XYZ file of N, CA, C and O in Angstrom:
292
model
N -4.650 -1.873 5.309
C -4.629 -0.497 4.863
C -3.619 -0.385 3.708
O -2.671 -1.176 3.629
N -3.844 0.611 2.903
C -2.958 0.827 1.750
C -2.979 2.282 1.383
O -3.992 2.979 1.563
N -1.861 2.755 0.915
C -1.839 4.116 0.328
C -1.009 4.058 -0.920
O -0.149 3.181 -1.084
N -1.325 4.936 -1.845
C -0.645 4.964 -3.109
C -0.125 6.357 -3.336
O -0.869 7.335 -3.207
N 1.151 6.475 -3.666
C 1.791 7.785 -3.896
C 2.387 7.823 -5.293
O 2.871 6.793 -5.778
N 2.394 8.996 -5.846
C 3.096 9.200 -7.114
C 4.500 9.602 -6.764
O 4.735 10.538 -6.009
N 5.503 8.878 -7.284
C 6.897 9.160 -7.052
C 7.574 9.538 -8.360
O 7.301 8.887 -9.390
N 8.428 10.512 -8.315
C 9.204 10.952 -9.488
C 10.413 10.029 -9.649
O 11.114 9.763 -8.661
N 10.615 9.565 -10.849
C 11.830 8.755 -11.131
C 12.495 9.369 -12.372
O 11.950 10.278 -13.001
N 13.702 8.902 -12.752
C 14.354 9.376 -13.927
C 13.522 9.095 -15.183
O 13.585 9.855 -16.128
N 12.734 8.027 -15.134
C 11.896 7.677 -16.316
C 10.541 8.417 -16.250
O 9.771 8.246 -17.201
N 10.258 9.188 -15.252
C 8.957 9.879 -15.092
C 8.237 9.399 -13.847
O 8.749 8.561 -13.099
N 7.081 9.947 -13.645
C 6.310 9.564 -12.438
C 5.785 8.139 -12.504
O 5.561 7.617 -13.575
N 5.659 7.508 -11.322
C 5.086 6.195 -11.235
C 4.291 6.115 -9.935
O 4.580 6.853 -8.982
N 3.332 5.222 -9.892
C 2.528 5.001 -8.719
C 3.152 3.867 -7.862
O 3.511 2.785 -8.452
N 3.310 4.097 -6.592
C 3.833 3.110 -5.701
C 2.830 2.866 -4.575
O 2.334 3.825 -3.912
N 2.493 1.583 -4.310
C 1.554 1.227 -3.277
C 2.330 0.812 -2.064
O 3.304 0.106 -2.131
N 1.868 1.287 -0.904
C 2.385 0.870 0.403
C 1.295 0.171 1.133
O 0.220 0.740 1.337
N 1.487 -1.093 1.506
C 0.420 -1.930 2.019
C 0.815 -2.361 3.461
O 1.954 -2.761 3.743
N -0.176 -2.296 4.351
C -0.011 -2.776 5.718
C -0.919 -3.989 5.844
O -2.136 -3.930 5.695
N -0.341 -5.172 6.107
C -1.111 -6.376 6.220
C -2.056 -6.336 7.453
O -1.730 -5.761 8.457
N -3.258 -6.917 7.284
C -4.170 -7.079 8.386
C -3.516 -8.069 9.386
O -2.678 -8.844 9.013
N -3.995 -7.982 10.617
C -3.505 -8.939 11.614
C -4.645 -9.869 12.013
O -5.786 -9.579 11.854
N -4.239 -11.064 12.470
C -5.249 -11.996 12.966
C -5.722 -11.525 14.363
O -4.946 -10.910 15.105
N -6.916 -11.785 14.669
C -7.447 -11.418 15.974
C -8.133 -10.020 15.913
O -8.165 -9.388 14.869
N -8.649 -9.537 17.055
C -9.329 -8.261 17.123
C -8.405 -7.122 16.773
O -7.177 -7.237 16.993
N -8.941 -5.979 16.232
C -8.076 -4.874 15.854
C -7.217 -4.325 16.975
O -6.148 -3.763 16.725
N -7.685 -4.349 18.241
C -6.915 -3.776 19.335
C -5.925 -4.764 19.935
O -5.172 -4.435 20.813
N -5.907 -5.989 19.456
C -4.953 -6.989 19.951
C -3.668 -7.002 19.163
O -3.679 -6.550 18.047
N -2.617 -7.491 19.729
C -1.356 -7.623 19.003
C -1.384 -8.930 18.254
O -0.767 -9.913 18.675
N -2.064 -8.966 17.128
C -2.159 -10.198 16.324
C -0.966 -10.355 15.436
O -0.092 -9.489 15.304
N -0.926 -11.507 14.782
C 0.173 -11.818 13.827
C -0.233 -11.274 12.459
O -1.339 -11.501 11.979
N 0.682 -10.500 11.783
C 0.363 -9.978 10.459
C 0.083 -11.116 9.490
O 0.769 -12.132 9.494
N -0.954 -10.943 8.642
C -1.287 -11.928 7.639
C -0.264 -11.827 6.538
O 0.306 -10.770 6.288
N 0.004 -12.945 5.829
C 0.926 -12.940 4.733
C 0.285 -12.330 3.505
O -0.892 -12.524 3.256
N 1.068 -11.497 2.808
C 0.605 -10.836 1.580
C 1.379 -11.368 0.387
O 2.571 -11.531 0.507
N 0.722 -11.469 -0.718
C 1.390 -11.773 -1.952
C 1.184 -10.544 -2.866
O 0.081 -10.283 -3.312
N 2.253 -9.780 -3.062
C 2.149 -8.538 -3.798
C 1.725 -8.773 -5.266
O 1.052 -7.908 -5.840
N 2.063 -9.913 -5.826
C 1.610 -10.232 -7.179
C 0.088 -10.362 -7.215
O -0.539 -9.882 -8.189
N -0.489 -11.017 -6.186
C -1.954 -11.146 -6.151
C -2.604 -9.775 -6.013
O -3.660 -9.503 -6.605
N -2.009 -8.912 -5.203
C -2.570 -7.555 -5.020
C -2.513 -6.792 -6.323
O -3.470 -6.151 -6.720
N -1.367 -6.869 -7.034
C -1.283 -6.201 -8.317
C -2.258 -6.736 -9.306
O -2.943 -5.996 -10.044
N -2.436 -8.054 -9.371
C -3.414 -8.671 -10.289
C -4.822 -8.202 -9.974
O -5.619 -7.883 -10.891
N -5.158 -8.154 -8.679
C -6.470 -7.665 -8.287
C -6.725 -6.240 -8.674
O -7.743 -5.883 -9.241
N -5.724 -5.375 -8.407
C -5.792 -3.936 -8.795
C -5.947 -3.786 -10.292
O -6.776 -2.968 -10.770
N -5.195 -4.548 -11.032
C -5.263 -4.470 -12.535
C -6.625 -4.890 -13.027
O -7.071 -4.397 -14.095
N -7.281 -5.803 -12.347
C -8.622 -6.236 -12.755
C -9.714 -5.281 -12.364
O -10.813 -5.293 -12.916
N -9.434 -4.376 -11.439
C -10.428 -3.449 -10.897
C -10.268 -1.992 -11.384
O -11.262 -1.258 -11.432
N -9.047 -1.635 -11.726
C -8.722 -0.219 -12.060
C -8.284 -0.082 -13.517
O -7.774 -0.958 -14.083
N -8.432 1.157 -14.047
C -7.853 1.448 -15.340
C -6.331 1.291 -15.230
O -5.770 1.524 -14.160
N -5.664 0.893 -16.307
C -4.222 0.646 -16.296
C -3.424 1.814 -15.702
O -2.449 1.578 -14.976
N -3.781 3.019 -16.044
C -2.984 4.165 -15.573
C -3.112 4.369 -14.033
O -2.309 5.096 -13.472
N -4.026 3.694 -13.376
C -4.197 3.842 -11.931
C -3.607 2.653 -11.163
O -3.597 2.668 -9.923
N -3.067 1.691 -11.843
C -2.466 0.505 -11.204
C -1.039 0.828 -10.793
O -0.204 1.148 -11.647
N -0.701 0.695 -9.530
C 0.694 0.956 -9.085
C 1.652 -0.008 -9.780
O 1.378 -1.158 -10.016
N 2.830 0.562 -10.122
C 3.845 -0.237 -10.805
C 4.820 -0.862 -9.825
O 5.621 -1.739 -10.156
N 4.754 -0.465 -8.560
C 5.623 -1.047 -7.521
C 4.814 -1.060 -6.222
O 3.858 -0.316 -6.056
N 5.209 -1.930 -5.315
C 4.561 -2.072 -4.022
C 5.548 -2.460 -2.955
O 6.544 -3.096 -3.234
N 5.268 -2.043 -1.721
C 6.107 -2.374 -0.597
C 5.171 -2.665 0.600
O 4.120 -2.052 0.723
N 5.608 -3.541 1.450
C 4.875 -3.867 2.691
C 5.470 -3.114 3.847
O 6.681 -3.110 4.016
N 4.604 -2.428 4.603
C 5.035 -1.687 5.784
C 4.372 -2.304 7.000
O 3.246 -2.869 6.926
N 5.011 -2.148 8.160
C 4.384 -2.644 9.366
C 3.308 -1.682 9.850
O 2.339 -2.076 10.497
N 3.444 -0.416 9.548
C 2.426 0.608 9.829
C 2.625 1.828 8.941
O 3.753 2.066 8.471
N 1.600 2.576 8.699
C 1.663 3.794 7.914
C 1.969 4.921 8.893
O 1.239 5.083 9.890
N 3.061 5.688 8.675
C 3.379 6.756 9.596
C 2.328 7.876 9.533
O 2.047 8.401 8.478
N 1.790 8.212 10.716
C 0.779 9.235 10.849
C 1.240 10.292 11.825
O 1.982 10.028 12.762
N 0.737 11.529 11.640
C 0.977 12.573 12.580
C 0.071 12.359 13.802
O -0.792 11.487 13.771
N 0.165 13.178 14.788
C -0.670 13.062 16.008
C -2.111 13.280 15.638
O -2.998 12.756 16.328
N -2.397 14.001 14.580
C -3.784 14.279 14.143
C -4.305 13.219 13.174
O -5.389 13.366 12.635
N -3.549 12.120 12.916
C -4.000 11.047 12.083
C -3.804 11.263 10.617
O -4.327 10.558 9.759
N -2.982 12.283 10.214
C -2.718 12.529 8.804
C -1.409 11.873 8.428
O -0.542 11.621 9.295
N -1.230 11.577 7.096
C 0.041 10.983 6.680
C 1.220 11.856 7.006
O 1.176 13.062 6.879
N 2.287 11.185 7.518
C 3.476 11.907 7.913
C 4.463 11.776 6.759
O 4.797 10.748 6.313
């Protein structure tokens, strides 16, 4: 899973990607998170998206915080 947010900085807005690695095994099992290479993710995004849509920063999260109703918290 991944989400991208626009964050305000002193230099202006930038896109930041937050990535949750897939796990090995079935989705309902407590699998081991797969290793991610953020440079590979950035390269892939740059090859698929217009430059203005490519996040300039990325971070790996263990899970995306959601409300009880499944919306971003």
